[in-house]
Amino acid sequence: MRTDHRAGPVAPAVDAPGHGVTAVAHPNIALIKYWGKRDERLMIPYVDSLSMTLDIFPTTTTVRLDPGAPADSFTLDGSPAEGEVRRRVVGFLDLLRERSGRCEPAVVDTRNSVPTGAGLASSASGFAALALAGAAAYGLDLDRTALSRLARRGSASASRSMFGGFAVCHAGRGTGAAADLGSYAEPVPVADFDPALVIAVVDAGAKAVSSRAAMRRTVETSPLYRAWATSGKADLAEMRAALRRGDLDAVGEIAERNALGMHATMLAARPAVRYLSPATVSVLDGVLRLRSDGVPAYATMDAGPNVKVFCHPADADRVAEAVRGAAPGCTVFTARRGPGARLTTEAER
Ligand SMILES: Nc1ncnc2c1ncn2[C@@H]1O[C@H](COP(=O)(O)OP(=O)(O)OP(=O)(O)O)[C@@H](O)[C@H]1O
Ligand SMILES: C[C@@](O)(CCOP(=O)(O)OP(=O)(O)O)CC(=O)O
């Protein structure tokens, strides 16, 4: 059995003068999707979600406080970020300052190894790493649940990357402080289920419409949204049972229908949000062919055209080959379940 919860220390790390605090977090892919917020300011989802944190594509983020700086500085993959990308990070740093009662500006340097904004969960690894490093840099002593809640304020899916393996994010109930308290992720212990996830990157470019804007439009205008959110409750209950049984076919079927349903809600939005491309559909056809050839393989897609295929590890090479055949030119990666966000030391980097 593989270990899921290699979470690392959560106590405040020493901010070595001049060096700051560094955290590493991995993206997670939802088997039961979150789409839509009932409170945009507090980042409270409408629906519960359940995901698998990956063992590839880490984000590494360093936060250093600089009392002499005139403002926060934020670089993403070595370049200063502007506009909405910067605003989201500065807003998150403001939250850390409010919570800690401190006022120093921060220097934030982050590196994604997953393409940013391509529907491959960069906001999940990005804000999980920022929450962990930022909380430590500002001296906040938070347990994992509180860190998960905090990461949610950056990106709701980031709450799940605080944990390794499978995690469920509770949408919570009520409004205001009660809603904030009730919405966090926690691990879903799954003893002996360790699938492979074959990831077909058909387009690594950033999406034209961010997840945030697209889900807002979907909630406000899609007549299908409510039905999908309701059916997601049954999907989640069935998914938990399927995970407990270690039943790949059931896990895959539920994940695939939940994801296709989410995309249906977007297609019915006004105007429609369409992330799926012809290459996506070719990969989906390839997955259907695999199943008719007797290979259990099931697809899920997030807010982008790239496809992730759940399968048995022993079938991963065959699935990767089928995916390459279906969408020539795509780049294929294979992931397994990975660790939760953790602080790192200079020596480890
Ligand atoms: N390392 C990072 N640090 C801070 N912010 C990040 C980082 N990586 C990504 N982001 C933010 O997340 C945004 C992308 O999020 P978005 O949810 O739209 O796409 P995604 O996470 O790649 O895909 P998906 O929504 O399907 O998971 C970026 O535009 C940026 O604002
Ligand atoms: C389709 C999804 O990947 C949407 C993720 O949305 P984000 O968490 O990236 O959106 P914000 O909360 O606005 O940052 C499904 C999922 O991961 O559950």
mmCIF file of C-alpha atoms and ligand atoms in Angstrom:
data_model
loop_
_atom_site.group_PDB
_atom_site.id
_atom_site.type_symbol
_atom_site.label_atom_id
_atom_site.label_comp_id
_atom_site.label_asym_id
_atom_site.label_seq_id
_atom_site.Cartn_x
_atom_site.Cartn_y
_atom_site.Cartn_z
ATOM 1 C CA MET A 1 0.000 0.000 0.000
ATOM 2 C CA ARG A 2 1.307 3.450 -0.837
ATOM 3 C CA THR A 3 1.440 6.189 1.763
ATOM 4 C CA ASP A 4 -0.887 9.096 1.078
ATOM 5 C CA HIS A 5 -0.356 11.598 3.761
ATOM 6 C CA ARG A 6 3.283 12.590 3.438
ATOM 7 C CA ALA A 7 2.128 15.992 4.443
ATOM 8 C CA GLY A 8 5.260 17.342 6.123
ATOM 9 C CA PRO A 9 5.380 19.879 8.934
ATOM 10 C CA VAL A 10 2.654 22.469 9.301
ATOM 11 C CA ALA A 11 4.062 24.415 12.243
ATOM 12 C CA PRO A 12 5.494 27.804 11.316
ATOM 13 C CA ALA A 13 8.845 27.290 9.631
ATOM 14 C CA VAL A 14 11.785 29.451 10.450
ATOM 15 C CA ASP A 15 11.940 32.332 8.002
ATOM 16 C CA ALA A 16 15.713 32.328 7.608
ATOM 17 C CA PRO A 17 16.616 36.017 7.241
ATOM 18 C CA GLY A 18 16.553 36.920 3.576
ATOM 19 C CA HIS A 19 15.430 33.466 2.396
ATOM 20 C CA GLY A 20 11.759 33.233 3.206
ATOM 21 C CA VAL A 21 9.657 30.099 3.510
ATOM 22 C CA THR A 22 9.164 27.615 0.689
ATOM 23 C CA ALA A 23 6.306 25.176 0.139
ATOM 24 C CA VAL A 24 5.617 22.550 -2.521
ATOM 25 C CA ALA A 25 2.112 21.453 -3.531
ATOM 26 C CA HIS A 26 0.755 19.197 -6.270
ATOM 27 C CA PRO A 27 -2.356 19.671 -8.399
ATOM 28 C CA ASN A 28 -5.395 17.511 -7.796
ATOM 29 C CA ILE A 29 -7.927 16.213 -10.291
ATOM 30 C CA ALA A 30 -11.538 16.021 -9.175
ATOM 31 C CA LEU A 31 -13.496 12.795 -9.674
ATOM 32 C CA ILE A 32 -16.560 14.654 -8.398
ATOM 33 C CA LYS A 33 -16.269 18.218 -9.638
ATOM 34 C CA TYR A 34 -16.736 21.558 -7.962
ATOM 35 C CA TRP A 35 -18.238 24.160 -10.305
ATOM 36 C CA GLY A 36 -19.965 27.285 -9.013
ATOM 37 C CA LYS A 37 -19.649 29.373 -5.852
ATOM 38 C CA ARG A 38 -22.455 30.372 -3.503
ATOM 39 C CA ASP A 39 -20.229 33.064 -1.970
ATOM 40 C CA GLU A 40 -17.576 34.560 -4.247
ATOM 41 C CA ARG A 41 -15.918 36.675 -1.563
ATOM 42 C CA LEU A 42 -15.448 33.768 0.836
ATOM 43 C CA MET A 43 -14.971 31.309 -2.054
ATOM 44 C CA ILE A 44 -17.638 28.889 -0.847
ATOM 45 C CA PRO A 45 -18.574 26.211 -3.399
ATOM 46 C CA TYR A 46 -22.157 25.222 -4.128
ATOM 47 C CA VAL A 47 -21.283 21.528 -4.191
ATOM 48 C CA ASP A 48 -19.065 19.047 -2.375
ATOM 49 C CA SER A 49 -16.205 17.674 -4.466
ATOM 50 C CA LEU A 50 -13.744 14.768 -4.285
ATOM 51 C CA SER A 51 -10.305 14.557 -5.869
ATOM 52 C CA MET A 52 -7.006 12.741 -6.214
ATOM 53 C CA THR A 53 -3.813 14.710 -5.578
ATOM 54 C CA LEU A 54 -1.146 13.884 -8.155
ATOM 55 C CA ASP A 55 2.499 12.903 -7.733
ATOM 56 C CA ILE A 56 3.616 15.038 -10.721
ATOM 57 C CA PHE A 57 3.522 18.728 -11.704
ATOM 58 C CA PRO A 58 4.503 20.334 -8.361
ATOM 59 C CA THR A 59 4.301 24.063 -7.723
ATOM 60 C CA THR A 60 7.114 25.525 -5.606
ATOM 61 C CA THR A 61 6.415 28.843 -3.891
ATOM 62 C CA THR A 62 8.666 30.978 -1.698
ATOM 63 C CA VAL A 63 7.291 33.808 0.444
ATOM 64 C CA ARG A 64 9.658 36.324 2.028
ATOM 65 C CA LEU A 65 8.516 39.321 4.055
ATOM 66 C CA ASP A 66 10.187 42.594 3.154
ATOM 67 C CA PRO A 67 9.322 45.387 5.644
ATOM 68 C CA GLY A 68 11.173 47.947 3.511
ATOM 69 C CA ALA A 69 9.339 47.216 0.238
ATOM 70 C CA PRO A 70 6.731 49.703 -1.016
ATOM 71 C CA ALA A 71 4.350 46.912 -2.130
ATOM 72 C CA ASP A 72 4.064 43.151 -2.639
ATOM 73 C CA SER A 73 6.063 41.657 -5.477
ATOM 74 C CA PHE A 74 4.929 38.499 -7.284
ATOM 75 C CA THR A 75 6.762 36.532 -9.959
ATOM 76 C CA LEU A 76 5.257 33.506 -11.715
ATOM 77 C CA ASP A 77 7.762 31.286 -13.514
ATOM 78 C CA GLY A 78 10.380 34.036 -13.299
ATOM 79 C CA SER A 79 8.306 36.925 -14.705
ATOM 80 C CA PRO A 80 6.424 39.609 -12.777
ATOM 81 C CA ALA A 81 2.696 38.843 -12.957
ATOM 82 C CA GLU A 82 0.191 41.594 -13.753
ATOM 83 C CA GLY A 83 -3.572 42.112 -13.840
ATOM 84 C CA GLU A 84 -5.940 39.538 -12.390
ATOM 85 C CA VAL A 85 -3.190 36.984 -11.691
ATOM 86 C CA ARG A 86 -1.374 39.498 -9.461
ATOM 87 C CA ARG A 87 -4.626 40.794 -7.899
ATOM 88 C CA ARG A 88 -5.579 37.292 -6.733
ATOM 89 C CA VAL A 89 -2.228 36.842 -4.996
ATOM 90 C CA VAL A 90 -2.182 40.308 -3.422
ATOM 91 C CA GLY A 91 -5.748 39.754 -2.182
ATOM 92 C CA PHE A 92 -4.594 36.516 -0.601
ATOM 93 C CA LEU A 93 -1.607 38.234 1.045
ATOM 94 C CA ASP A 94 -4.005 40.884 2.414
ATOM 95 C CA LEU A 95 -5.976 38.071 4.030
ATOM 96 C CA LEU A 96 -2.786 36.696 5.618
ATOM 97 C CA ARG A 97 -1.929 40.170 6.944
ATOM 98 C CA GLU A 98 -5.433 40.626 8.328
ATOM 99 C CA ARG A 99 -5.280 37.242 10.088
ATOM 100 C CA SER A 100 -1.776 37.746 11.496
ATOM 101 C CA GLY A 101 -2.156 41.415 12.446
ATOM 102 C CA ARG A 102 1.027 42.136 10.532
ATOM 103 C CA CYS A 103 1.563 44.580 7.731
ATOM 104 C CA GLU A 104 4.819 43.736 5.918
ATOM 105 C CA PRO A 105 4.713 43.454 2.132
ATOM 106 C CA ALA A 106 5.791 40.081 0.745
ATOM 107 C CA VAL A 107 8.060 38.946 -2.059
ATOM 108 C CA VAL A 108 6.447 35.866 -3.635
ATOM 109 C CA ASP A 109 8.213 33.703 -6.184
ATOM 110 C CA THR A 110 6.289 30.748 -7.596
ATOM 111 C CA ARG A 111 7.139 28.124 -10.211
ATOM 112 C CA ASN A 112 4.548 25.845 -11.787
ATOM 113 C CA SER A 113 5.610 22.650 -13.502
ATOM 114 C CA VAL A 114 2.077 22.224 -14.845
ATOM 115 C CA PRO A 115 0.917 24.563 -17.637
ATOM 116 C CA THR A 116 -0.791 27.568 -16.018
ATOM 117 C CA GLY A 117 -4.501 28.102 -16.610
ATOM 118 C CA ALA A 118 -4.854 25.125 -18.985
ATOM 119 C CA GLY A 119 -7.429 23.133 -17.033
ATOM 120 C CA LEU A 120 -4.710 21.127 -15.313
ATOM 121 C CA ALA A 121 -5.346 22.510 -11.816
ATOM 122 C CA SER A 122 -2.529 25.071 -11.585
ATOM 123 C CA SER A 123 -4.668 27.211 -9.266
ATOM 124 C CA ALA A 124 -4.977 24.231 -6.903
ATOM 125 C CA SER A 125 -1.239 23.585 -6.534
ATOM 126 C CA GLY A 126 -0.515 27.331 -6.748
ATOM 127 C CA PHE A 127 -2.780 28.450 -3.913
ATOM 128 C CA ALA A 128 -2.082 25.396 -1.735
ATOM 129 C CA ALA A 129 1.649 26.205 -1.901
ATOM 130 C CA LEU A 130 0.992 29.913 -1.315
ATOM 131 C CA ALA A 131 -1.291 29.222 1.656
ATOM 132 C CA LEU A 132 1.269 26.966 3.316
ATOM 133 C CA ALA A 133 4.329 29.155 2.698
ATOM 134 C CA GLY A 134 2.416 32.399 3.319
ATOM 135 C CA ALA A 135 0.874 31.236 6.606
ATOM 136 C CA ALA A 136 4.335 30.214 7.842
ATOM 137 C CA ALA A 137 5.980 33.440 6.684
ATOM 138 C CA TYR A 138 3.366 35.555 8.512
ATOM 139 C CA GLY A 139 3.688 33.373 11.631
ATOM 140 C CA LEU A 140 0.199 31.847 11.553
ATOM 141 C CA ASP A 141 0.117 28.549 13.449
ATOM 142 C CA LEU A 142 -2.617 26.602 11.630
ATOM 143 C CA ASP A 143 -3.486 22.923 11.516
ATOM 144 C CA ARG A 144 -4.135 21.198 8.176
ATOM 145 C CA THR A 145 -7.876 21.776 8.306
ATOM 146 C CA ALA A 146 -7.364 25.501 8.883
ATOM 147 C CA LEU A 147 -4.752 25.575 6.104
ATOM 148 C CA SER A 148 -7.191 23.854 3.769
ATOM 149 C CA ARG A 149 -9.862 26.470 4.611
ATOM 150 C CA LEU A 150 -7.280 29.192 4.016
ATOM 151 C CA ALA A 151 -6.162 27.750 0.650
ATOM 152 C CA ARG A 152 -9.840 27.688 -0.394
ATOM 153 C CA ARG A 153 -9.861 31.503 -0.152
ATOM 154 C CA GLY A 154 -7.266 31.547 -2.967
ATOM 155 C CA SER A 155 -8.877 28.863 -5.136
ATOM 156 C CA ALA A 156 -11.561 26.468 -3.937
ATOM 157 C CA SER A 157 -9.847 23.449 -5.517
ATOM 158 C CA ALA A 158 -6.629 24.328 -3.619
ATOM 159 C CA SER A 159 -8.295 23.251 -0.352
ATOM 160 C CA ARG A 160 -7.954 19.642 -1.587
ATOM 161 C CA SER A 161 -4.244 19.862 -2.512
ATOM 162 C CA MET A 162 -3.432 20.402 1.146
ATOM 163 C CA PHE A 163 -3.911 16.619 1.443
ATOM 164 C CA GLY A 164 -2.343 13.695 -0.349
ATOM 165 C CA GLY A 165 -4.268 10.903 -2.036
ATOM 166 C CA PHE A 166 -8.026 11.306 -2.144
ATOM 167 C CA ALA A 167 -9.712 14.286 -0.469
ATOM 168 C CA VAL A 168 -13.252 15.575 -0.175
ATOM 169 C CA CYS A 169 -14.048 19.288 0.011
ATOM 170 C CA HIS A 170 -17.174 20.140 1.967
ATOM 171 C CA ALA A 171 -19.277 22.954 0.581
ATOM 172 C CA GLY A 172 -20.546 23.600 4.112
ATOM 173 C CA ARG A 173 -23.820 25.251 5.047
ATOM 174 C CA GLY A 174 -25.091 28.640 6.123
ATOM 175 C CA THR A 175 -23.607 32.014 5.351
ATOM 176 C CA GLY A 176 -20.756 34.235 6.512
ATOM 177 C CA ALA A 177 -18.488 32.909 9.254
ATOM 178 C CA ALA A 178 -20.453 29.652 9.558
ATOM 179 C CA ALA A 179 -20.048 28.952 5.851
ATOM 180 C CA ASP A 180 -16.346 29.765 6.004
ATOM 181 C CA LEU A 181 -15.853 27.402 8.939
ATOM 182 C CA GLY A 182 -17.794 24.591 7.279
ATOM 183 C CA SER A 183 -16.008 24.615 3.928
ATOM 184 C CA TYR A 184 -12.705 22.746 3.965
ATOM 185 C CA ALA A 185 -11.176 19.558 2.624
ATOM 186 C CA GLU A 186 -10.260 16.390 4.483
ATOM 187 C CA PRO A 187 -8.628 13.144 3.440
ATOM 188 C CA VAL A 188 -10.723 10.211 2.242
ATOM 189 C CA PRO A 189 -8.798 7.160 3.440
ATOM 190 C CA VAL A 190 -8.668 4.663 0.587
ATOM 191 C CA ALA A 191 -6.659 1.613 1.528
ATOM 192 C CA ASP A 192 -5.763 -0.265 -1.593
ATOM 193 C CA PHE A 193 -6.936 1.775 -4.544
ATOM 194 C CA ASP A 194 -4.064 3.271 -6.449
ATOM 195 C CA PRO A 195 -5.074 3.958 -10.050
ATOM 196 C CA ALA A 196 -2.956 5.523 -12.760
ATOM 197 C CA LEU A 197 -4.064 8.781 -14.365
ATOM 198 C CA VAL A 198 -2.947 9.154 -17.973
ATOM 199 C CA ILE A 199 -3.011 12.854 -18.849
ATOM 200 C CA ALA A 200 -3.323 13.885 -22.492
ATOM 201 C CA VAL A 201 -2.235 17.489 -22.924
ATOM 202 C CA VAL A 202 -3.785 18.393 -26.255
ATOM 203 C CA ASP A 203 -3.314 22.131 -25.685
ATOM 204 C CA ALA A 204 -1.041 23.595 -22.986
ATOM 205 C CA GLY A 205 -2.144 27.181 -23.699
ATOM 206 C CA ALA A 206 -3.985 29.254 -21.110
ATOM 207 C CA LYS A 207 -7.771 29.193 -21.438
ATOM 208 C CA ALA A 208 -9.612 32.206 -22.826
ATOM 209 C CA VAL A 209 -12.151 32.274 -19.991
ATOM 210 C CA SER A 210 -10.919 31.605 -16.434
ATOM 211 C CA SER A 211 -12.652 28.965 -14.346
ATOM 212 C CA ARG A 212 -13.814 31.722 -12.032
ATOM 213 C CA ALA A 213 -15.595 33.692 -14.759
ATOM 214 C CA ALA A 214 -16.929 30.572 -16.487
ATOM 215 C CA MET A 215 -18.484 29.095 -13.362
ATOM 216 C CA ARG A 216 -20.091 32.431 -12.488
ATOM 217 C CA ARG A 217 -21.718 32.559 -15.927
ATOM 218 C CA THR A 218 -22.826 28.932 -15.632
ATOM 219 C CA VAL A 219 -24.497 29.446 -12.247
ATOM 220 C CA GLU A 220 -26.204 32.632 -13.404
ATOM 221 C CA THR A 221 -27.460 31.469 -16.795
ATOM 222 C CA SER A 222 -27.382 27.695 -17.296
ATOM 223 C CA PRO A 223 -30.784 25.991 -16.880
ATOM 224 C CA LEU A 224 -28.902 22.708 -16.367
ATOM 225 C CA TYR A 225 -26.782 23.847 -13.441
ATOM 226 C CA ARG A 226 -29.201 23.003 -10.625
ATOM 227 C CA ALA A 227 -29.904 19.515 -11.990
ATOM 228 C CA TRP A 228 -26.189 18.750 -12.222
ATOM 229 C CA ALA A 229 -25.542 20.035 -8.688
ATOM 230 C CA THR A 230 -28.368 17.833 -7.378
ATOM 231 C CA SER A 231 -27.209 14.718 -9.222
ATOM 232 C CA GLY A 232 -23.685 15.362 -7.908
ATOM 233 C CA LYS A 233 -24.871 14.499 -4.392
ATOM 234 C CA ALA A 234 -25.739 10.959 -5.460
ATOM 235 C CA ASP A 235 -22.512 10.793 -7.504
ATOM 236 C CA LEU A 236 -20.487 11.645 -4.397
ATOM 237 C CA ALA A 237 -22.179 9.029 -2.222
ATOM 238 C CA GLU A 238 -21.675 6.377 -4.917
ATOM 239 C CA MET A 239 -18.081 7.487 -5.459
ATOM 240 C CA ARG A 240 -17.229 7.088 -1.787
ATOM 241 C CA ALA A 241 -18.624 3.545 -1.826
ATOM 242 C CA ALA A 242 -16.788 2.700 -5.067
ATOM 243 C CA LEU A 243 -13.499 3.990 -3.631
ATOM 244 C CA ARG A 244 -14.010 1.922 -0.490
ATOM 245 C CA ARG A 245 -14.470 -1.172 -2.671
ATOM 246 C CA GLY A 246 -11.501 -0.232 -4.840
ATOM 247 C CA ASP A 247 -13.797 -0.664 -7.850
ATOM 248 C CA LEU A 248 -12.090 1.088 -10.786
ATOM 249 C CA ASP A 249 -15.018 0.564 -13.178
ATOM 250 C CA ALA A 250 -17.481 2.189 -10.802
ATOM 251 C CA VAL A 251 -15.078 5.009 -9.872
ATOM 252 C CA GLY A 252 -14.432 5.677 -13.553
ATOM 253 C CA GLU A 253 -18.074 5.554 -14.642
ATOM 254 C CA ILE A 254 -19.161 7.955 -11.914
ATOM 255 C CA ALA A 255 -16.241 10.340 -12.534
ATOM 256 C CA GLU A 256 -16.868 10.366 -16.286
ATOM 257 C CA ARG A 257 -20.591 11.082 -16.016
ATOM 258 C CA ASN A 258 -20.016 13.763 -13.375
ATOM 259 C CA ALA A 259 -17.460 15.550 -15.601
ATOM 260 C CA LEU A 260 -19.568 15.285 -18.775
ATOM 261 C CA GLY A 261 -22.521 16.650 -16.806
ATOM 262 C CA MET A 262 -20.431 19.617 -15.669
ATOM 263 C CA HIS A 263 -19.464 20.361 -19.273
ATOM 264 C CA ALA A 264 -23.136 20.063 -20.277
ATOM 265 C CA THR A 265 -23.997 22.798 -17.760
ATOM 266 C CA MET A 266 -21.369 25.038 -19.360
ATOM 267 C CA LEU A 267 -22.583 24.327 -22.889
ATOM 268 C CA ALA A 268 -26.066 25.384 -21.787
ATOM 269 C CA ALA A 269 -24.807 28.670 -20.308
ATOM 270 C CA ARG A 270 -25.666 31.875 -22.168
ATOM 271 C CA PRO A 271 -23.407 32.509 -23.967
ATOM 272 C CA ALA A 272 -22.069 28.949 -23.950
ATOM 273 C CA VAL A 273 -18.729 28.127 -22.332
ATOM 274 C CA ARG A 274 -16.982 25.447 -24.373
ATOM 275 C CA TYR A 275 -13.617 24.156 -23.204
ATOM 276 C CA LEU A 276 -13.719 20.855 -25.099
ATOM 277 C CA SER A 277 -11.978 20.856 -28.488
ATOM 278 C CA PRO A 278 -11.992 18.432 -31.455
ATOM 279 C CA ALA A 279 -8.817 16.849 -29.988
ATOM 280 C CA THR A 280 -10.651 16.339 -26.672
ATOM 281 C CA VAL A 281 -13.432 14.495 -28.473
ATOM 282 C CA SER A 282 -10.894 12.345 -30.375
ATOM 283 C CA VAL A 283 -9.333 11.298 -27.064
ATOM 284 C CA LEU A 284 -12.807 10.532 -25.645
ATOM 285 C CA ASP A 285 -13.440 8.323 -28.703
ATOM 286 C CA GLY A 286 -10.098 6.609 -28.049
ATOM 287 C CA VAL A 287 -11.181 5.927 -24.467
ATOM 288 C CA LEU A 288 -14.451 4.392 -25.688
ATOM 289 C CA ARG A 289 -12.484 2.155 -28.078
ATOM 290 C CA LEU A 290 -10.247 1.028 -25.227
ATOM 291 C CA ARG A 291 -13.319 0.055 -23.212
ATOM 292 C CA SER A 292 -14.821 -1.865 -26.111
ATOM 293 C CA ASP A 293 -11.476 -3.699 -26.364
ATOM 294 C CA GLY A 294 -11.849 -4.669 -22.707
ATOM 295 C CA VAL A 295 -9.453 -2.110 -21.148
ATOM 296 C CA PRO A 296 -11.066 -0.296 -18.202
ATOM 297 C CA ALA A 297 -10.338 3.387 -18.894
ATOM 298 C CA TYR A 298 -12.467 6.394 -17.971
ATOM 299 C CA ALA A 299 -12.055 10.064 -18.808
ATOM 300 C CA THR A 300 -12.474 13.323 -16.958
ATOM 301 C CA MET A 301 -11.921 16.912 -18.116
ATOM 302 C CA ASP A 302 -11.655 20.141 -16.168
ATOM 303 C CA ALA A 303 -11.984 23.704 -17.412
ATOM 304 C CA GLY A 304 -9.841 23.123 -20.485
ATOM 305 C CA PRO A 305 -9.496 20.738 -23.430
ATOM 306 C CA ASN A 306 -7.033 18.341 -21.789
ATOM 307 C CA VAL A 307 -8.169 14.833 -20.876
ATOM 308 C CA LYS A 308 -7.254 12.729 -17.852
ATOM 309 C CA VAL A 309 -7.859 8.995 -18.084
ATOM 310 C CA PHE A 310 -8.197 6.754 -15.025
ATOM 311 C CA CYS A 311 -6.982 3.178 -15.539
ATOM 312 C CA HIS A 312 -5.172 0.301 -13.843
ATOM 313 C CA PRO A 313 -1.427 1.025 -13.572
ATOM 314 C CA ALA A 314 -0.745 -2.151 -15.571
ATOM 315 C CA ASP A 315 -2.766 -0.690 -18.487
ATOM 316 C CA ALA A 316 -1.203 2.797 -18.364
ATOM 317 C CA ASP A 317 1.216 2.237 -21.275
ATOM 318 C CA ARG A 318 -1.550 0.868 -23.477
ATOM 319 C CA VAL A 319 -3.823 3.768 -22.558
ATOM 320 C CA ALA A 320 -1.032 6.281 -23.261
ATOM 321 C CA GLU A 321 -0.451 4.694 -26.678
ATOM 322 C CA ALA A 322 -4.180 4.814 -27.498
ATOM 323 C CA VAL A 323 -4.385 8.452 -26.443
ATOM 324 C CA ARG A 324 -1.370 9.387 -28.618
ATOM 325 C CA GLY A 325 -2.976 7.572 -31.543
ATOM 326 C CA ALA A 326 -6.260 9.410 -31.012
ATOM 327 C CA ALA A 327 -4.713 12.889 -30.799
ATOM 328 C CA PRO A 328 -1.375 12.873 -32.625
ATOM 329 C CA GLY A 329 0.916 15.577 -31.289
ATOM 330 C CA CYS A 330 -0.504 15.567 -27.768
ATOM 331 C CA THR A 331 1.879 15.206 -24.836
ATOM 332 C CA VAL A 332 1.130 12.360 -22.450
ATOM 333 C CA PHE A 333 2.004 12.091 -18.752
ATOM 334 C CA THR A 334 1.168 9.364 -16.265
ATOM 335 C CA ALA A 335 0.423 10.294 -12.673
ATOM 336 C CA ARG A 336 -0.360 8.332 -9.530
ATOM 337 C CA ARG A 337 -1.721 9.567 -6.253
ATOM 338 C CA GLY A 338 0.694 11.970 -4.612
ATOM 339 C CA PRO A 339 1.462 13.816 -1.395
ATOM 340 C CA GLY A 340 -0.166 16.778 0.318
ATOM 341 C CA ALA A 341 1.394 20.231 0.397
ATOM 342 C CA ARG A 342 4.535 20.487 2.514
ATOM 343 C CA LEU A 343 7.136 22.979 3.620
ATOM 344 C CA THR A 344 10.638 22.382 2.332
ATOM 345 C CA THR A 345 14.056 23.371 3.517
ATOM 346 C CA GLU A 346 16.882 24.933 1.506
ATOM 347 C CA ALA A 347 18.727 21.611 1.582
ATOM 348 C CA GLU A 348 15.847 19.798 -0.153
ATOM 349 C CA ARG A 349 15.610 22.253 -3.043
HETATM 350 N N1 LIG B 1 1.617 29.169 -8.810
HETATM 351 C C1 LIG B 1 0.603 30.016 -8.761
HETATM 352 N N2 LIG B 1 0.569 30.979 -7.808
HETATM 353 C C2 LIG B 1 -0.483 31.845 -7.740
HETATM 354 N N3 LIG B 1 -1.526 31.837 -8.601
HETATM 355 C C3 LIG B 1 -1.532 30.895 -9.566
HETATM 356 C C4 LIG B 1 -0.479 29.955 -9.697
HETATM 357 N N4 LIG B 1 -0.757 29.150 -10.740
HETATM 358 C C5 LIG B 1 -1.934 29.566 -11.239
HETATM 359 N N5 LIG B 1 -2.413 30.608 -10.544
HETATM 360 C C6 LIG B 1 -3.680 31.344 -10.758
HETATM 361 O O1 LIG B 1 -4.654 30.453 -11.201
HETATM 362 C C7 LIG B 1 -5.159 30.882 -12.476
HETATM 363 C C8 LIG B 1 -5.561 29.685 -13.289
HETATM 364 O O2 LIG B 1 -6.653 29.120 -12.632
HETATM 365 P P1 LIG B 1 -7.865 28.416 -13.386
HETATM 366 O O3 LIG B 1 -8.698 27.820 -12.316
HETATM 367 O O4 LIG B 1 -8.508 29.374 -14.332
HETATM 368 O O5 LIG B 1 -7.133 27.297 -14.256
HETATM 369 P P2 LIG B 1 -6.467 25.924 -13.828
HETATM 370 O O6 LIG B 1 -6.312 25.893 -12.341
HETATM 371 O O7 LIG B 1 -5.251 25.741 -14.631
HETATM 372 O O8 LIG B 1 -7.534 24.871 -14.308
HETATM 373 P P3 LIG B 1 -8.826 24.242 -13.523
HETATM 374 O O9 LIG B 1 -9.702 25.372 -13.145
HETATM 375 O O10 LIG B 1 -9.508 23.360 -14.461
HETATM 376 O O11 LIG B 1 -8.324 23.502 -12.379
HETATM 377 C C9 LIG B 1 -4.019 31.659 -13.076
HETATM 378 O O12 LIG B 1 -4.475 32.534 -14.079
HETATM 379 C C10 LIG B 1 -3.508 32.389 -11.855
HETATM 380 O O13 LIG B 1 -4.377 33.476 -11.534
HETATM 381 C C1 LIG B 2 -13.279 22.262 -13.253
HETATM 382 C C2 LIG B 2 -12.601 22.336 -11.888
HETATM 383 O O1 LIG B 2 -11.238 22.050 -12.041
HETATM 384 C C3 LIG B 2 -12.854 23.716 -11.354
HETATM 385 C C4 LIG B 2 -11.829 24.215 -10.430
HETATM 386 O O2 LIG B 2 -12.038 25.577 -10.234
HETATM 387 P P1 LIG B 2 -10.967 26.445 -9.449
HETATM 388 O O3 LIG B 2 -10.795 25.935 -8.072
HETATM 389 O O4 LIG B 2 -9.730 26.521 -10.251
HETATM 390 O O5 LIG B 2 -11.706 27.838 -9.433
HETATM 391 P P2 LIG B 2 -11.546 29.016 -8.367
HETATM 392 O O6 LIG B 2 -12.116 28.516 -7.089
HETATM 393 O O7 LIG B 2 -12.318 30.168 -8.950
HETATM 394 O O8 LIG B 2 -10.074 29.291 -8.281
HETATM 395 C C5 LIG B 2 -13.269 21.265 -11.018
HETATM 396 C C6 LIG B 2 -12.593 20.901 -9.717
HETATM 397 O O9 LIG B 2 -11.357 20.984 -9.604
HETATM 398 O O10 LIG B 2 -13.325 20.491 -8.798
#
